[in-house]
Structure formats: C-alpha cells, structure tokens
Short mmCIF file of C-alpha atoms in Angstrom, two decimals:
data_model
loop_
_atom_site.label_atom_id
_atom_site.label_comp_id
_atom_site.label_asym_id
_atom_site.label_seq_id
_atom_site.Cartn_x
_atom_site.Cartn_y
_atom_site.Cartn_z
CA VAL Y 8 22.62 11.90 16.11
CA GLY Y 9 26.28 11.29 15.21
CA ILE Y 10 25.85 7.78 13.75
CA HIS Y 11 27.18 7.49 10.22
CA PHE Y 12 26.24 4.80 7.69
CA THR Y 13 27.55 4.28 4.19
CA ALA Y 14 24.17 2.66 3.48
CA GLY Y 15 20.86 2.47 5.26
CA PRO Y 16 20.58 -0.13 8.07
CA ILE Y 17 17.51 -1.64 6.36
CA ASP Y 18 17.23 -2.60 2.72
CA LEU Y 19 13.70 -1.46 1.97
CA PHE Y 20 13.44 -3.02 -1.48
CA THR Y 21 13.27 -6.71 -0.52
CA ARG Y 22 10.49 -9.25 -0.21
CA PRO Y 23 10.69 -9.57 3.63
CA THR Y 24 10.50 -5.80 4.01
CA LEU Y 25 7.48 -5.62 1.71
CA ILE Y 26 5.78 -8.36 3.72
CA ALA Y 27 6.54 -6.44 6.92
CA VAL Y 28 4.95 -3.31 5.42
CA TYR Y 29 1.90 -5.35 4.48
CA ILE Y 30 1.61 -6.58 8.08
CA LEU Y 31 1.95 -3.10 9.57
CA PHE Y 32 -0.65 -1.79 7.12
CA LEU Y 33 -3.21 -4.59 7.66
CA VAL Y 34 -3.13 -4.93 11.46
CA PRO Y 35 -5.56 -2.01 12.06
CA PHE Y 36 -8.14 -3.57 9.75
CA ALA Y 37 -8.01 -6.75 11.82
CA TYR Y 38 -8.00 -4.83 15.10
CA LEU Y 39 -11.31 -3.04 14.49
CA PRO Y 40 -13.63 -6.09 14.37
CA ILE Y 41 -11.71 -8.07 16.99
CA ALA Y 42 -11.65 -5.16 19.46
CA ALA Y 43 -15.37 -4.56 18.95
CA ALA Y 44 -16.07 -8.25 19.60
CA LEU Y 45 -13.90 -8.34 22.73
CA ARG Y 46 -15.78 -5.35 24.19
CA ASN Y 47 -18.98 -7.42 23.93
CA VAL Y 48 -17.59 -10.52 25.65
CA ASP Y 49 -19.26 -11.22 28.99
CA PRO Y 50 -16.45 -11.38 31.62
CA ALA Y 51 -18.40 -14.08 33.47
CA TYR Y 52 -17.17 -16.70 30.99
CA GLU Y 53 -13.54 -15.82 31.65
CA GLU Y 54 -14.07 -15.57 35.41
CA VAL Y 55 -15.53 -19.09 35.51
CA ALA Y 56 -12.48 -20.45 33.68
CA ARG Y 57 -10.07 -18.73 36.09
CA VAL Y 58 -12.04 -19.94 39.12
CA CYS Y 59 -11.63 -23.46 37.77
CA GLY Y 60 -7.84 -22.99 37.76
CA ALA Y 61 -7.13 -21.87 34.22
CA GLY Y 62 -4.41 -19.25 33.83
CA VAL Y 63 -4.65 -16.08 31.81
CA PHE Y 64 -3.30 -17.53 28.57
CA ARG Y 65 -5.23 -20.79 28.90
CA THR Y 66 -8.41 -18.78 29.43
CA LEU Y 67 -7.55 -16.78 26.35
CA ARG Y 68 -7.06 -19.95 24.31
CA ILE Y 69 -10.05 -22.02 25.43
CA VAL Y 70 -12.62 -19.31 26.22
CA THR Y 71 -11.97 -15.85 24.79
CA LEU Y 72 -10.62 -16.70 21.34
CA PRO Y 73 -13.39 -19.26 20.55
CA ILE Y 74 -16.03 -16.69 21.58
CA VAL Y 75 -14.68 -14.05 19.18
CA ALA Y 76 -13.99 -16.60 16.42
CA PRO Y 77 -16.44 -14.90 14.01
CA ALA Y 78 -14.62 -11.59 14.43
CA ILE Y 79 -11.24 -13.27 13.91
CA ALA Y 80 -12.50 -14.97 10.74
CA SER Y 81 -13.97 -11.69 9.53
CA ALA Y 82 -10.71 -9.89 10.23
CA GLY Y 83 -8.81 -12.52 8.28
CA LEU Y 84 -11.13 -12.21 5.28
CA VAL Y 85 -11.01 -8.40 5.30
CA SER Y 86 -7.22 -8.40 5.62
CA LEU Y 87 -6.88 -10.89 2.76
CA VAL Y 88 -9.07 -8.88 0.40
CA ILE Y 89 -7.43 -5.56 1.26
CA GLY Y 90 -3.98 -7.12 0.98
CA LEU Y 91 -4.72 -8.55 -2.46
CA ALA Y 92 -6.00 -5.16 -3.64
CA LEU Y 93 -3.22 -3.08 -2.04
CA PHE Y 94 -1.53 -0.89 -4.60
CA THR Y 95 0.53 1.79 -2.88
CA ALA Y 96 3.15 -0.29 -1.08
CA PRO Y 97 3.72 -2.73 -3.98
CA VAL Y 98 4.07 0.04 -6.56
CA VAL Y 99 6.57 2.00 -4.44
CA ILE Y 100 8.57 -0.86 -2.88
CA GLY Y 101 7.76 -3.88 -5.02
CA SER Y 102 8.53 -2.24 -8.38
CA ARG Y 103 12.11 -1.41 -7.40
CA ALA Y 104 12.51 -4.80 -5.73
CA ARG Y 105 11.24 -6.49 -8.92
CA ILE Y 106 8.33 -8.03 -7.04
CA ASN Y 107 5.25 -8.08 -9.23
CA VAL Y 108 1.84 -8.40 -7.55
CA VAL Y 109 -1.59 -8.64 -9.14
CA SER Y 110 -2.74 -5.09 -8.40
CA VAL Y 111 0.37 -3.50 -9.93
CA HIS Y 112 0.32 -5.93 -12.87
CA VAL Y 113 -3.30 -5.03 -13.68
CA TYR Y 114 -2.43 -1.32 -13.50
CA LYS Y 115 0.46 -1.82 -15.93
CA LEU Y 116 -1.76 -3.73 -18.35
CA VAL Y 117 -4.30 -0.91 -18.44
CA SER Y 118 -1.86 2.01 -18.44
CA VAL Y 119 -0.04 0.92 -21.64
CA TYR Y 120 -1.14 1.99 -25.10
CA PRO Y 121 -3.27 0.43 -26.37
CA PRO Y 122 -4.77 -0.70 -23.04
CA ARG Y 123 -4.85 -4.47 -22.62
CA LYS Y 124 -8.18 -4.46 -20.82
CA ASP Y 125 -9.07 -8.06 -21.63
CA GLU Y 126 -5.89 -9.36 -20.02
CA ALA Y 127 -6.37 -7.05 -17.02
CA VAL Y 128 -9.87 -8.41 -16.42
CA ALA Y 129 -8.67 -12.01 -16.79
CA VAL Y 130 -5.84 -11.51 -14.30
CA GLY Y 131 -8.18 -9.79 -11.83
CA LEU Y 132 -10.70 -12.60 -12.09
CA SER Y 133 -8.00 -15.11 -11.15
CA LEU Y 134 -8.38 -13.90 -7.56
CA LEU Y 135 -12.03 -14.97 -7.58
CA ALA Y 136 -11.31 -18.53 -6.46
CA VAL Y 137 -8.96 -17.48 -3.63
CA ILE Y 138 -11.35 -14.96 -2.09
CA ALA Y 139 -14.38 -17.22 -2.65
CA VAL Y 140 -12.73 -20.02 -0.65
CA ALA Y 141 -11.79 -17.60 2.14
CA ALA Y 142 -15.34 -16.18 2.25
CA THR Y 143 -16.77 -19.71 2.47
CA VAL Y 144 -14.50 -20.59 5.39
CA GLU Y 145 -15.41 -17.34 7.20
CA ARG Y 146 -19.13 -18.00 6.77
CA ARG Y 147 -18.86 -21.58 8.05
CA ILE Y 148 -16.94 -20.46 11.15
CA ARG Y 149 -19.59 -17.85 11.90
CA ARG Y 150 -22.48 -20.29 11.45
CA ARG Y 151 -20.85 -23.34 13.04
CA GLY Y 152 -21.15 -22.42 16.72
CA ASN Y 153 -23.11 -20.35 19.21
CA PHE Y 154 -21.16 -17.12 19.71
CA ALA Y 155 -23.88 -15.04 21.36
CA THR Y 156 -22.44 -13.34 24.45
CA ILE Y 157 -24.83 -10.37 24.77
CA SER Y 158 -27.95 -11.34 26.66
CA GLY Y 159 -30.42 -9.82 29.05
CA ARG Y 160 -28.30 -10.45 32.12
CA ALA Y 161 -26.41 -7.65 33.83
CA ARG Y 162 -22.65 -7.80 33.64
CA ARG Y 163 -19.61 -5.92 34.79
CA GLU Y 164 -16.19 -5.40 33.31
CA ALA Y 165 -13.28 -7.44 34.67
CA ARG Y 166 -9.61 -6.49 34.56
CA VAL Y 167 -7.07 -9.17 33.73
CA HIS Y 168 -3.77 -8.89 35.62
CA LEU Y 169 -0.87 -9.97 33.42
CA GLY Y 170 1.73 -9.90 36.18
CA GLY Y 171 5.29 -9.79 34.91
CA MET Y 172 4.12 -10.24 31.32
CA ARG Y 173 2.57 -6.78 31.27
CA TRP Y 174 5.99 -5.23 30.59
CA VAL Y 175 6.51 -7.55 27.63
CA VAL Y 176 3.05 -6.73 26.28
CA ARG Y 177 3.57 -3.02 26.90
CA ALA Y 178 6.93 -3.08 25.11
CA ALA Y 179 5.41 -4.90 22.14
CA MET Y 180 2.57 -2.38 21.92
CA LEU Y 181 4.94 0.58 22.15
CA LEU Y 182 7.14 -0.93 19.45
CA TYR Y 183 4.13 -1.45 17.18
CA VAL Y 184 2.87 2.10 17.72
CA ALA Y 185 6.36 3.44 17.05
CA LEU Y 186 6.73 1.49 13.80
CA THR Y 187 3.26 2.16 12.44
CA SER Y 188 2.46 5.66 13.67
CA VAL Y 189 5.13 7.64 15.50
CA LEU Y 190 8.21 7.10 13.32
CA PRO Y 191 6.41 7.35 9.94
CA PHE Y 192 4.56 10.47 11.07
CA ILE Y 193 7.77 12.08 12.32
CA ALA Y 194 9.45 11.21 9.01
CA LEU Y 195 6.58 12.78 7.06
CA LEU Y 196 6.60 15.84 9.29
CA ILE Y 197 10.36 16.36 8.92
CA LEU Y 198 10.30 15.90 5.16
CA SER Y 199 7.30 18.19 4.79
CA MET Y 200 9.28 20.97 6.48
CA GLN Y 201 12.25 20.65 4.10
CA LYS Y 202 12.89 22.26 0.73
CA PHE Y 203 14.67 19.17 -0.61
CA TRP Y 204 14.64 15.46 0.19
CA THR Y 205 18.10 14.53 1.47
CA ALA Y 206 19.48 11.93 3.84
CA LYS Y 207 20.68 14.63 6.23
CA LEU Y 208 18.46 16.16 8.86
CA HIS Y 209 18.29 19.93 8.48
CA LEU Y 210 16.97 22.01 11.34
CA ARG Y 211 15.89 24.82 9.07
CA TRP Y 212 12.16 24.41 9.00
CA ASP Y 213 10.15 25.73 6.06
CA THR Y 214 6.34 25.82 5.93
CA GLN Y 215 6.16 26.47 2.19
CA ASN Y 216 4.81 22.96 1.47
CA TYR Y 217 1.90 23.51 3.85
CA ARG Y 218 1.20 26.91 2.34
CA ASP Y 219 1.06 25.19 -1.04
CA VAL Y 220 -1.36 22.57 0.27
CA PHE Y 221 -3.75 25.04 1.89
CA PHE Y 222 -3.38 28.16 -0.28
CA ASN Y 223 -1.33 27.79 -3.47
CA ASP Y 224 -1.94 24.32 -4.92
CA ASP Y 225 -5.56 24.24 -6.09
CA PHE Y 226 -5.18 20.64 -7.29
CA ALA Y 227 -4.08 19.44 -3.83
CA GLN Y 228 -6.78 21.46 -2.06
CA LYS Y 229 -9.50 20.04 -4.28
CA GLY Y 230 -8.18 16.50 -3.80
CA LEU Y 231 -8.19 16.85 -0.01
CA LYS Y 232 -11.70 18.31 0.00
CA ASP Y 233 -13.11 15.67 -2.37
CA SER Y 234 -11.58 12.82 -0.37
CA LEU Y 235 -13.13 14.04 2.88
CA ILE Y 236 -16.54 14.48 1.25
CA LEU Y 237 -16.42 11.01 -0.29
CA GLY Y 238 -15.15 9.45 2.95
CA VAL Y 239 -17.85 10.93 5.20
CA ALA Y 240 -20.72 10.49 2.72
CA GLY Y 241 -19.67 6.99 1.65
CA ALA Y 242 -19.10 5.73 5.20
CA THR Y 243 -22.45 7.09 6.42
CA ILE Y 244 -24.39 5.57 3.52
CA SER Y 245 -22.53 2.27 3.90
CA VAL Y 246 -23.31 1.98 7.63
CA PHE Y 247 -27.01 2.58 7.03
CA VAL Y 248 -27.24 -0.01 4.25
CA ILE Y 249 -25.00 -2.53 6.01
CA ALA Y 250 -27.03 -2.38 9.22
CA LEU Y 251 -30.22 -3.17 7.30
CA LEU Y 252 -28.53 -5.97 5.33
CA ALA Y 253 -27.10 -7.52 8.50
CA ARG Y 254 -30.51 -7.45 10.15
CA TYR Y 255 -32.17 -9.03 7.11
CA THR Y 256 -29.47 -11.71 6.95
CA ARG Y 257 -30.07 -12.58 10.58
CA ARG Y 258 -33.87 -12.59 10.29
CA ALA Y 259 -34.18 -14.27 6.90
CA GLY Y 260 -34.22 -17.99 6.38
CA ARG Y 261 -31.10 -19.98 5.71
CA ILE Y 262 -31.45 -19.76 1.93
CA GLY Y 263 -32.44 -16.08 1.82
CA GLY Y 264 -29.68 -15.05 4.22
CA SER Y 265 -27.09 -17.05 2.29
CA VAL Y 266 -28.13 -15.41 -1.01
CA VAL Y 267 -27.85 -11.91 0.47
CA GLU Y 268 -24.46 -12.67 1.99
CA PHE Y 269 -23.20 -14.08 -1.30
CA VAL Y 270 -24.39 -11.04 -3.28
CA THR Y 271 -22.80 -8.56 -0.87
CA LYS Y 272 -19.47 -10.42 -1.00
CA ILE Y 273 -19.27 -10.65 -4.81
CA PRO Y 274 -17.36 -7.31 -5.15
CA ALA Y 275 -14.75 -8.62 -2.71
CA THR Y 276 -13.87 -11.39 -5.15
CA LEU Y 277 -12.75 -8.90 -7.80
CA SER Y 278 -9.71 -6.65 -7.85
CA HIS Y 279 -10.50 -3.00 -7.16
CA LEU Y 280 -8.81 -2.11 -10.41
CA VAL Y 281 -11.08 -4.49 -12.30
CA MET Y 282 -14.17 -3.10 -10.54
CA ALA Y 283 -13.16 0.46 -11.35
CA LEU Y 284 -12.52 -0.51 -14.94
CA ALA Y 285 -15.94 -2.22 -15.14
CA PHE Y 286 -17.71 0.87 -13.78
CA LEU Y 287 -15.81 3.07 -16.19
CA ILE Y 288 -16.84 0.93 -19.17
CA ALA Y 289 -20.45 0.42 -18.07
CA LEU Y 290 -21.41 3.78 -16.52
CA GLY Y 291 -18.79 6.26 -17.69
CA PRO Y 292 -20.33 7.10 -21.08
CA LEU Y 293 -23.91 7.34 -19.71
CA LYS Y 294 -25.67 10.70 -19.88
CA PHE Y 295 -28.71 11.77 -17.90
CA PRO Y 296 -31.74 12.29 -20.18
CA GLY Y 297 -32.05 15.86 -21.38
CA THR Y 298 -28.65 16.91 -20.02
CA SER Y 299 -25.00 16.68 -20.97
CA TYR Y 300 -24.02 15.42 -17.52
CA ARG Y 301 -21.88 12.28 -17.69
CA LEU Y 302 -20.88 10.08 -14.79
CA GLN Y 303 -17.33 9.71 -16.06
CA GLY Y 304 -14.90 11.80 -14.03
CA THR Y 305 -17.46 12.84 -11.39
CA LEU Y 306 -17.69 12.37 -7.64
CA THR Y 307 -20.91 10.42 -8.21
CA ILE Y 308 -19.23 7.52 -9.96
CA LEU Y 309 -16.43 7.58 -7.39
CA LEU Y 310 -18.98 7.35 -4.58
CA LEU Y 311 -20.77 4.48 -6.33
CA VAL Y 312 -17.54 2.54 -6.83
CA TYR Y 313 -16.37 3.14 -3.26
CA PHE Y 314 -19.72 1.98 -1.91
CA VAL Y 315 -19.70 -1.22 -3.97
CA ILE Y 316 -16.09 -2.32 -3.46
CA TYR Y 317 -15.99 -1.55 0.28
CA LEU Y 318 -19.48 -2.83 1.13
CA PRO Y 319 -18.27 -6.44 1.67
CA PHE Y 320 -15.76 -5.33 4.33
CA GLY Y 321 -18.37 -3.54 6.40
CA SER Y 322 -20.87 -6.33 5.87
CA VAL Y 323 -18.44 -8.87 7.28
CA LEU Y 324 -17.85 -6.75 10.40
CA ALA Y 325 -21.57 -6.11 10.95
CA ASN Y 326 -22.44 -9.80 10.62
CA ALA Y 327 -19.74 -10.66 13.15
CA ALA Y 328 -21.18 -8.07 15.57
CA TYR Y 329 -24.69 -9.47 15.09
CA ALA Y 330 -23.45 -13.00 15.81
CA GLN Y 331 -22.79 -11.96 19.42
CA VAL Y 332 -26.32 -10.69 20.10
CA GLY Y 333 -28.41 -13.31 21.85
CA ARG Y 334 -31.77 -14.11 20.31
CA ASP Y 335 -33.44 -14.11 23.73
CA LEU Y 336 -33.48 -10.31 23.75
CA THR Y 337 -35.25 -9.95 20.42
CA GLU Y 338 -37.59 -12.84 21.17
CA THR Y 339 -38.55 -11.24 24.49
CA ALA Y 340 -39.28 -7.94 22.73
CA GLN Y 341 -41.50 -9.73 20.23
CA VAL Y 342 -43.37 -11.51 23.03
CA CYS Y 343 -43.94 -8.12 24.70
CA GLY Y 344 -45.53 -6.81 21.49
CA ALA Y 345 -42.69 -4.70 20.09
CA SER Y 346 -42.70 -4.26 16.34
CA PRO Y 347 -39.68 -5.43 14.29
CA GLY Y 348 -38.66 -1.82 13.66
CA ARG Y 349 -38.84 -0.90 17.35
CA THR Y 350 -36.95 -4.05 18.31
CA PHE Y 351 -34.20 -3.11 15.88
CA THR Y 352 -33.87 0.55 16.90
CA ARG Y 353 -34.23 0.07 20.67
CA ILE Y 354 -32.46 -3.27 21.26
CA GLU Y 355 -30.40 -4.61 18.36
CA LEU Y 356 -28.97 -1.34 17.07
CA PRO Y 357 -27.54 -0.17 20.44
CA LEU Y 358 -26.00 -3.60 21.05
CA ILE Y 359 -24.22 -3.76 17.68
CA MET Y 360 -23.16 -0.10 17.87
CA PRO Y 361 -19.46 -0.96 18.56
CA GLY Y 362 -19.43 -3.01 15.37
CA LEU Y 363 -21.14 -0.26 13.37
CA VAL Y 364 -18.69 2.34 14.66
CA ALA Y 365 -15.90 0.03 13.48
CA VAL Y 366 -17.66 -0.26 10.10
CA TRP Y 367 -17.92 3.53 9.77
CA SER Y 368 -14.29 4.07 10.78
CA LEU Y 369 -13.02 1.39 8.40
CA SER Y 370 -15.18 2.68 5.52
CA PHE Y 371 -14.04 6.27 6.06
CA VAL Y 372 -10.35 5.35 6.12
CA LEU Y 373 -10.62 3.19 3.00
CA MET Y 374 -12.73 5.64 1.00
CA ALA Y 375 -10.90 8.82 1.99
CA GLY Y 376 -7.50 7.31 1.18
CA ASP Y 377 -8.42 5.19 -1.83
CA LEU Y 378 -5.97 5.11 -4.69
CA THR Y 379 -6.50 1.77 -6.41
CA ALA Y 380 -9.97 2.43 -7.83
CA SER Y 381 -9.46 6.17 -8.19
CA VAL Y 382 -6.66 5.71 -10.72
CA PHE Y 383 -9.17 5.13 -13.53
CA LEU Y 384 -12.14 7.19 -12.34
CA VAL Y 385 -10.87 10.62 -11.29
CA GLY Y 386 -11.39 13.49 -13.67
CA PRO Y 387 -9.42 16.71 -14.13
CA ASN Y 388 -11.93 18.55 -11.94
CA THR Y 389 -12.49 15.79 -9.36
CA PRO Y 390 -9.12 14.74 -7.96
CA VAL Y 391 -8.85 12.81 -4.70
CA ILE Y 392 -5.98 12.65 -2.27
CA GLY Y 393 -4.76 9.34 -3.69
CA SER Y 394 -4.55 10.61 -7.26
CA VAL Y 395 -2.85 13.81 -6.12
CA ILE Y 396 -0.19 11.86 -4.23
CA LEU Y 397 0.38 9.51 -7.18
CA ASP Y 398 0.70 12.48 -9.56
CA ARG Y 399 3.21 14.24 -7.31
CA PHE Y 400 5.10 10.99 -6.74
CA GLU Y 401 5.55 10.43 -10.47
CA ASN Y 402 6.76 14.03 -10.84
CA GLY Y 403 9.15 13.91 -7.86
CA GLY Y 404 7.21 16.25 -5.54
CA PHE Y 405 8.10 14.31 -2.40
CA GLN Y 406 7.98 17.30 -0.04
CA LEU Y 407 4.42 18.13 -1.05
CA ILE Y 408 3.51 14.43 -0.71
CA ALA Y 409 4.83 14.48 2.84
CA ALA Y 410 2.79 17.58 3.64
CA LEU Y 411 -0.34 15.99 2.17
CA GLY Y 412 0.33 12.78 4.10
CA THR Y 413 0.78 14.70 7.34
CA VAL Y 414 -2.43 16.67 6.88
CA MET Y 415 -4.38 13.57 5.89
CA SER Y 416 -3.02 11.64 8.89
CA VAL Y 417 -4.13 14.35 11.31
CA VAL Y 418 -7.56 14.63 9.67
CA THR Y 419 -8.10 10.87 9.64
CA LEU Y 420 -6.99 10.52 13.26
CA THR Y 421 -9.35 13.31 14.31
CA VAL Y 422 -12.37 11.95 12.43
CA VAL Y 423 -11.89 8.31 13.43
CA GLY Y 424 -11.06 9.27 17.02
CA GLY Y 425 -14.22 11.36 17.18
CA ALA Y 426 -16.26 8.45 15.82
CA GLN Y 427 -14.81 6.10 18.42
CA LEU Y 428 -15.59 8.57 21.23
CA ILE Y 429 -19.16 8.96 20.02
CA GLY Y 430 -19.52 5.19 19.89
CA ARG Y 431 -18.23 4.79 23.45
CA ARG Y 432 -20.54 7.54 24.68
CA LEU Y 433 -23.51 5.82 23.07
CA LEU Y 434 -22.50 2.61 24.82
CA SER Y 435 -22.40 4.39 28.20
CA ILE Y 436 -26.05 5.49 27.85
CA GLU Y 437 -28.30 3.05 29.65
CA PRO Y 438 -31.21 1.75 27.57
CA PRO Y 439 -34.72 2.80 28.61
CA GLN Y 440 -36.61 0.51 30.95
CA THR Y 441 -39.38 -1.55 29.40
#
C-alpha cells in the first residue's frame, strides 16, 4: 500500500507478543461455556436489578456475573489447561525468542537420542499441583452457591441497550475479530496463492498449493481426512459419555459425585505430551489375540488418547451447564411418575443442549487440530493435519502449510457453525406438553 519499513512494525519474537498470541488463541475456549451460560440466564433477574435503579454495568457486576460464575470458573480452568499444553505457538515463536515453556521442553527431551523419557515425565508431572489447585477452586465455586436459573417458569429474552458505549463495544469486537480471524486468514490465503514466501505482496495468484493439497500430495490428503474423521468421531463419543457422567455427578451423592469428578479431571493434570508418551509405552506394543494388528501408529490409539486428554474440558463445560438447571423440574417429573431415563431425555437433555453443543464444538476443534499428542502417536500411514503441518514446517514448505491452514479453517468454521445452528434450532423447538 506504499508504506515502506526497514523492519516489521511488530517484533513477533518477544515475550509480550507470545502472551498476546496465547490470549487470542484461548479466548474462544472461554467464550463457549460463558456464552452458553448467558443464553440460559433468566432476564427477570437483570430486569429486577434495573428496576431498582442499577445501571447496565452494575447489573452485570452484581447479578449476571455471579449467576454465570460456574461457567467463568470452568472457562478459566479449561483455558489454563489448554494454555499449559499449547505447543504450536511456543515452538514457532518461543523458540526463536529463547522462551522455553514446559510443552516444548518435554518435546525436546523426548526427541533427542537417546530419549530422556524419565525427565520428560518428571517435568510433565510438575504441572500436577498447579492444575489440581485450579480444579479444586473451580469445583468449590460451582458448589458454593445456587446458580440454577432454568426453572419451570416462562421467560422472555430482554435486550440491553448500551447507549453510547455500544460503539466502543462494537469497535472492540471488530478489532478482536480482525486480529483473530480476518487478518490471519487473509495472510494464509495470500501466502497459499504464492509460489514463494516473500515480504512483498504479489498479485500473481497461483493455485498450485491447493492442487497439491487436494490432488497431488497424498500425505496432506490423508492427514486432512484422518483429522476430520477423528474430530467428528471423537467429539460425538465424548458428548455422549460426558452427558452421562454429568448426569451421574449431579444425581450421585456428595462422595460419589466428587470421586467421578476427580477421576475425569485426572488427565487434565498431565501434559498432553506425557499422556501421549504413556499411551505409547502402555498400549503401543499390544497386539490383538490371533492377529498382527498393533495399536501403535493407528487411528484407534489416536482416538483413545484424544478422548482421554480432552474429556476433562468437556466435562467441566457440561457440569457448568447442569449447574443452571433447577432441581424443581426434575423433581416435578419424578412426582408425576416419569422414569429417570425419560426425565433425562425429555427435560434435562434439552435444557443443557447449549452446553453440549459447546462441548461438541470444543472437542471437534481440539481433536481435529491436535498436534501436541499426535507428535508421538502418528504412524507413516495415519498422519493427521497437525503432523503434516509440523513436517512441512520443518522442511520449509510454508506455502503448502498456508494452503492446509486455509482449508482447515474453512472446514472447521463450516462444521462448528453447522453444529451451532443445529443447537439453536433444537432450542427453538418447544418441549411437548405433559
């Protein structure tokens, strides 16, 4: 555009920039549970506060935020765990900035010869105390108060008028969308249409990288296909199991529910690299009786690892969604003679559907784009999109990486957007009269 720099306006390889990238990456994972919780808030609570003279921001502080406190605590725990396990941004930015984080350090310990697996496990276990404390705080917040806002009373949506502040909020949202979605996607799209990666913008578009992704590069095609299969299958299985676990946790006694919650959160206390390494050591050499089929390097072991390491995230979101469902609905159904299964499918499940849609979306995004655990578990015939990108990055194939990133972004947006639309449509269906 006619502006010339001798150096880039932003030094990417610094600690503040890496922290900013972390923030931009983690905000969506916090948004999913909080947005689902806000959609379930009864506007009557906020209307009462405004009738009593409270302004918009005071109502937000004393009414809305305390009501969705479980979702905020869950979002904080999920963001902490994902941030501690994040590998892509630290290995690309942190390595050149000489910033060493646990996930990259564990990878370096295992990738040397001979592998220093004992040290890698010890370093990964050091995160156990940090995540255990955070999980304890999240659980106490969720159990400390009465956050049920979904009851048998009818309700209507209420619009909050921000006045002059709406332009500030709108500008902040547009800036966030530009930084996290529009500008990175445009950068990927431009680079994917170039033959070489240069600082100058060439208007000669070339689709060779996309032809390689879809027709010529079998390795990239297989990685894209495997990632989508694992993402859809893993997210669907996770939602089914998580819904049952959340229901059991709510129905069980205090001791039984606490034990189940603790067991489901154990994988979150371990680095994804350590979990992948543990699965590789424990299950990799196993053979099915009477066959030569081994789990090592198969989609089966990848699916198992994805399910285990991402189960705590979905469980946290589902428990937060359940915390908003009033017990009067289920107790009324029981008084009317409904069985526990019918109560769950006809009352509880529809009410927690926004939370489950958020669980499915989060699980799909994490599993389809996983790189941290896949580093140790992929085989020559079972690549995933993360391993393909890492392989091309180490070999300097940046144009193909950009094409893969563009395709994966479009696919992820389409799948998650479709899931959100389905969830909203299910919410618009009125429950049958009893």
